[in-house]
PDB file of C-alpha atoms in Angstrom:
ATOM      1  CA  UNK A  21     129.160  44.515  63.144  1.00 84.00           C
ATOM      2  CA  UNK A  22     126.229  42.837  65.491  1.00 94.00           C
ATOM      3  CA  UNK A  23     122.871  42.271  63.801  1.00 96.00           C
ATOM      4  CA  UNK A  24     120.495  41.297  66.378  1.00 97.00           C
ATOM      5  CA  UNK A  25     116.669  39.655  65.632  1.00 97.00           C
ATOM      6  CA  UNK A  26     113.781  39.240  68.355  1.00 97.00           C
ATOM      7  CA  UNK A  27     110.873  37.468  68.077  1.00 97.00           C
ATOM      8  CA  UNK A  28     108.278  35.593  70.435  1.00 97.00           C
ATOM      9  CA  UNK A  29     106.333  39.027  71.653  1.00 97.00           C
ATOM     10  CA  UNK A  30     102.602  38.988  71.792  1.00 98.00           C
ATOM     11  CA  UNK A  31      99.199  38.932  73.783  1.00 98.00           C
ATOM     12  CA  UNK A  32      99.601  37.653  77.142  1.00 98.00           C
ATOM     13  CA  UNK A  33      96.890  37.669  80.209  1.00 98.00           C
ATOM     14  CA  UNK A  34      97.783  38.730  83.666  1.00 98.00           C
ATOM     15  CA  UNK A  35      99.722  36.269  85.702  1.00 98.00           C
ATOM     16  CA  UNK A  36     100.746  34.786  82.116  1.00 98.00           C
ATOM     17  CA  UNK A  37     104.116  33.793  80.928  1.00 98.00           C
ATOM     18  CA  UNK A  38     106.116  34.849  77.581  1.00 98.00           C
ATOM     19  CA  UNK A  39     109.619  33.510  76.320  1.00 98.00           C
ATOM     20  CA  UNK A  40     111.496  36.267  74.498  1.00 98.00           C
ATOM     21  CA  UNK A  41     114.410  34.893  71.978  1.00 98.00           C
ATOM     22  CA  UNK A  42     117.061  37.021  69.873  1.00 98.00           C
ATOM     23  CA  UNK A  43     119.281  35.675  67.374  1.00 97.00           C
ATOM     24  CA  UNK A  44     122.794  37.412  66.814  1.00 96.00           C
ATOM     25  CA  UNK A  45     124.973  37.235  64.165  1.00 96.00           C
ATOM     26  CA  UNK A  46     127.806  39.305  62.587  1.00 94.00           C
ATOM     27  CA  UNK A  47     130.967  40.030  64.841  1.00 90.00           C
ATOM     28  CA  UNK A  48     129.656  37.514  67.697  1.00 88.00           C
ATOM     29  CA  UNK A  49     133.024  36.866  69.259  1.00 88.00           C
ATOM     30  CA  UNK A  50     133.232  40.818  69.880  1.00 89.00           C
ATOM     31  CA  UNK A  51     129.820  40.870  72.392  1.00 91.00           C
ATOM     32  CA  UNK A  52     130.892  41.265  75.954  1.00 91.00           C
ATOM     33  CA  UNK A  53     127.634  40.899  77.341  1.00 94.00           C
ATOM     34  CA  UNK A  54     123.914  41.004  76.119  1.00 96.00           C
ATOM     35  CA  UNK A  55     120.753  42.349  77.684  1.00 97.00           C
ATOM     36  CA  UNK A  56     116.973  43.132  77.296  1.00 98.00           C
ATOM     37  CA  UNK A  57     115.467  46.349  77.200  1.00 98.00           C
ATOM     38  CA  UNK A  58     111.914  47.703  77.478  1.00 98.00           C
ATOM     39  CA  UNK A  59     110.065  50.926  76.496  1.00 98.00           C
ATOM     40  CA  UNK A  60     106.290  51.852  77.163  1.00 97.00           C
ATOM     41  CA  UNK A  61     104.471  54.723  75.330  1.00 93.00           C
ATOM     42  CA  UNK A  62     105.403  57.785  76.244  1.00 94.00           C
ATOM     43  CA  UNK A  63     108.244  55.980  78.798  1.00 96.00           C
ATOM     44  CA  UNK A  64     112.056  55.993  78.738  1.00 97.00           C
ATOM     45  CA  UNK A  65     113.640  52.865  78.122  1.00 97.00           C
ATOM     46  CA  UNK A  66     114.724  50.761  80.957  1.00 97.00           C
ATOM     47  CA  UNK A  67     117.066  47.615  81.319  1.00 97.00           C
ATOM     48  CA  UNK A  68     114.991  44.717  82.676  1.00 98.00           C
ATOM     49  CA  UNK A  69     118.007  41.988  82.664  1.00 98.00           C
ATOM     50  CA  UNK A  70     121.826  41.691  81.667  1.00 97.00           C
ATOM     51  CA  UNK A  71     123.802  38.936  81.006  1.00 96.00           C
ATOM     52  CA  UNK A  72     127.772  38.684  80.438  1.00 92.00           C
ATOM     53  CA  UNK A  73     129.305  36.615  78.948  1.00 85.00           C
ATOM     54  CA  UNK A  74     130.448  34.473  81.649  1.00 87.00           C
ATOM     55  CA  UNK A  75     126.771  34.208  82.486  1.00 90.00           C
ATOM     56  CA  UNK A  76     126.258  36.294  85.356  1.00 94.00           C
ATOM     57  CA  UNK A  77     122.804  37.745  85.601  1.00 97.00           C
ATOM     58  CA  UNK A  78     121.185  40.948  86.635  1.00 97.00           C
ATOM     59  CA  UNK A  79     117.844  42.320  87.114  1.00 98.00           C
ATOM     60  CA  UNK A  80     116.545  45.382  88.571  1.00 97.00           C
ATOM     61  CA  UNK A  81     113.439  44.866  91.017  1.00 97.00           C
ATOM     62  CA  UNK A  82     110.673  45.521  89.164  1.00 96.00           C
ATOM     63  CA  UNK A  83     111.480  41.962  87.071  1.00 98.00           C
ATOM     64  CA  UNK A  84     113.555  40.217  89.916  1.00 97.00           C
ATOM     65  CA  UNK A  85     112.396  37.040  90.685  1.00 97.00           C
ATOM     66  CA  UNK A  86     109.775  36.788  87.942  1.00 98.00           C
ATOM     67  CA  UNK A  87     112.041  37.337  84.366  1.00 98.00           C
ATOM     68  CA  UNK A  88     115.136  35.080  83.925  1.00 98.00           C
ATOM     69  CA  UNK A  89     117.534  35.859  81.247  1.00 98.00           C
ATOM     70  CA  UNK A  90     119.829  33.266  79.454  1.00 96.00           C
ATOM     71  CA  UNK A  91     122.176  32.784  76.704  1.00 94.00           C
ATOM     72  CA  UNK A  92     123.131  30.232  74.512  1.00 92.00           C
ATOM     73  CA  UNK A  93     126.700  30.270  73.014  1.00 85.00           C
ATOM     74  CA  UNK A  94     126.550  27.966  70.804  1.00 88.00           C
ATOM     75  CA  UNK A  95     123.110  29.027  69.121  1.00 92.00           C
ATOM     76  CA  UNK A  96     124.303  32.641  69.188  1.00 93.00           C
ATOM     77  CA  UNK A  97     121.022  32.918  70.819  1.00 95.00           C
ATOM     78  CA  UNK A  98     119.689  35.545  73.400  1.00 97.00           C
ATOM     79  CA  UNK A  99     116.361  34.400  75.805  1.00 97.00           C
ATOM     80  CA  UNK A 100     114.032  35.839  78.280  1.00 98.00           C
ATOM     81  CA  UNK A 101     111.557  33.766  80.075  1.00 98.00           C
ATOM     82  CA  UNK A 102     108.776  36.447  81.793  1.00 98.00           C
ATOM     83  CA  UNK A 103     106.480  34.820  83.928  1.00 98.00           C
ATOM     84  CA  UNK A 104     103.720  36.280  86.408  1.00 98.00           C
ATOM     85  CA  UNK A 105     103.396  38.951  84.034  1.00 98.00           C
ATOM     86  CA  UNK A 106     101.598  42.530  84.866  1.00 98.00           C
ATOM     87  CA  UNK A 107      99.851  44.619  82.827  1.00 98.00           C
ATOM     88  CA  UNK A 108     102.566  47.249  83.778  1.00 97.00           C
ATOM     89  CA  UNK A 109     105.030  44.578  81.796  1.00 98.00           C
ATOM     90  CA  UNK A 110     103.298  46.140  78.512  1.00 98.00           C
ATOM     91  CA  UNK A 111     105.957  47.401  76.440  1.00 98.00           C
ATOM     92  CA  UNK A 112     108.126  47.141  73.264  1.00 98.00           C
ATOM     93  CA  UNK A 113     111.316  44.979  74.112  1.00 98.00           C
ATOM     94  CA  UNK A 114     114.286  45.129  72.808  1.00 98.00           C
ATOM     95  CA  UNK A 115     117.580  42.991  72.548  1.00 98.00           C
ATOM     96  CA  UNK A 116     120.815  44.725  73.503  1.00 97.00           C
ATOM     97  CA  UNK A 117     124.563  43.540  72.751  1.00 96.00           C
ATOM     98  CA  UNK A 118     127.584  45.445  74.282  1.00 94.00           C
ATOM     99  CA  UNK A 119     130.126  44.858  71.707  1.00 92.00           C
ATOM    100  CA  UNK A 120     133.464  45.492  70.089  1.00 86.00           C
ATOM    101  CA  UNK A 121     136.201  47.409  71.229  1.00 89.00           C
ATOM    102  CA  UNK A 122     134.649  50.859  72.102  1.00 89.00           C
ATOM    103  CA  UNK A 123     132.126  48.850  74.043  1.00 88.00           C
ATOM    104  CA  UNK A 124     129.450  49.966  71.452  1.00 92.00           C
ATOM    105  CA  UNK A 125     125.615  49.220  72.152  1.00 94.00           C
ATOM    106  CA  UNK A 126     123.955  47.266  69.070  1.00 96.00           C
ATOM    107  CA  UNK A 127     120.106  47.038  69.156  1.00 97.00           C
ATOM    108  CA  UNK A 128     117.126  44.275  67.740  1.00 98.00           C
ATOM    109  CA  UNK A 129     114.453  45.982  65.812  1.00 97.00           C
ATOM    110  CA  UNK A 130     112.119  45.315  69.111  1.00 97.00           C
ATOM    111  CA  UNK A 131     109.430  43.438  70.017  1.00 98.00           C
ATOM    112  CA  UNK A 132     105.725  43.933  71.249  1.00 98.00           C
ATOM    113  CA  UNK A 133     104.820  42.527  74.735  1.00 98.00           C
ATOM    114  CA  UNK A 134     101.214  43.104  75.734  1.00 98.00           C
ATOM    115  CA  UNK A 135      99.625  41.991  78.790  1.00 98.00           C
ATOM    116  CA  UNK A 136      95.961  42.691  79.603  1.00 97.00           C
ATOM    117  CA  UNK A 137      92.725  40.606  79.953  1.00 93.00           C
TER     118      UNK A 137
END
């Protein structure tokens, strides 16, 4: 029903920044809200930022204050800015929709974010 597509991962130094972007497209007017994701090697996978979609944001305090999470409507388009990044920011991310009815959990093929020098 949701397809989602990221792109904009890559090589990043320490105290770098990184813009994120996922496109969405199927069943859009079904998403309730959208997020981003993350998952080291050998690491569960942890929410880094949630959006709904009357645009209120959340972030857990590992990100808070450094990642900022938006969404355009109109574009169908999901967005992360990550600034001050750390090395411990190194992982794949992922794009997240909550959609449909059954308030069902669609997922973007992922993204790799690397920070190091």
């Amino acid at each position: 029903q949701v397809q989602l597509v990221e792109s904009g991962g890559g090589l990043v130094q320490p105290g770098g920044s990184l813009g994120l972007s996922c496109a969405a497209s199927g069943s859009i007017f079904s998403i309730h809200a959208m997020g981003w994701y993350r998952q080291a090697p050998g690491k569960q996978r942890e929410l880094v930022a949630s959006i709904t979609s009357g645009g209120k944001a959340n972030y857990p305090d590992s990100v808070k204050g450094r990642f900022t999470i938006s969404r355009d409507n109109a574009k169908n388009t999901l967005y992360l800015q990550m600034n001050s990044l750390k090395p411990e920011d190194t992982a794949v991310y992922y794009c997240a929709a909550d959609a449909g009815v059954e308030s069902q959990l669609f997922w973007g093929q992922g993204t790799q974010v690397t920070v190091s020098s």
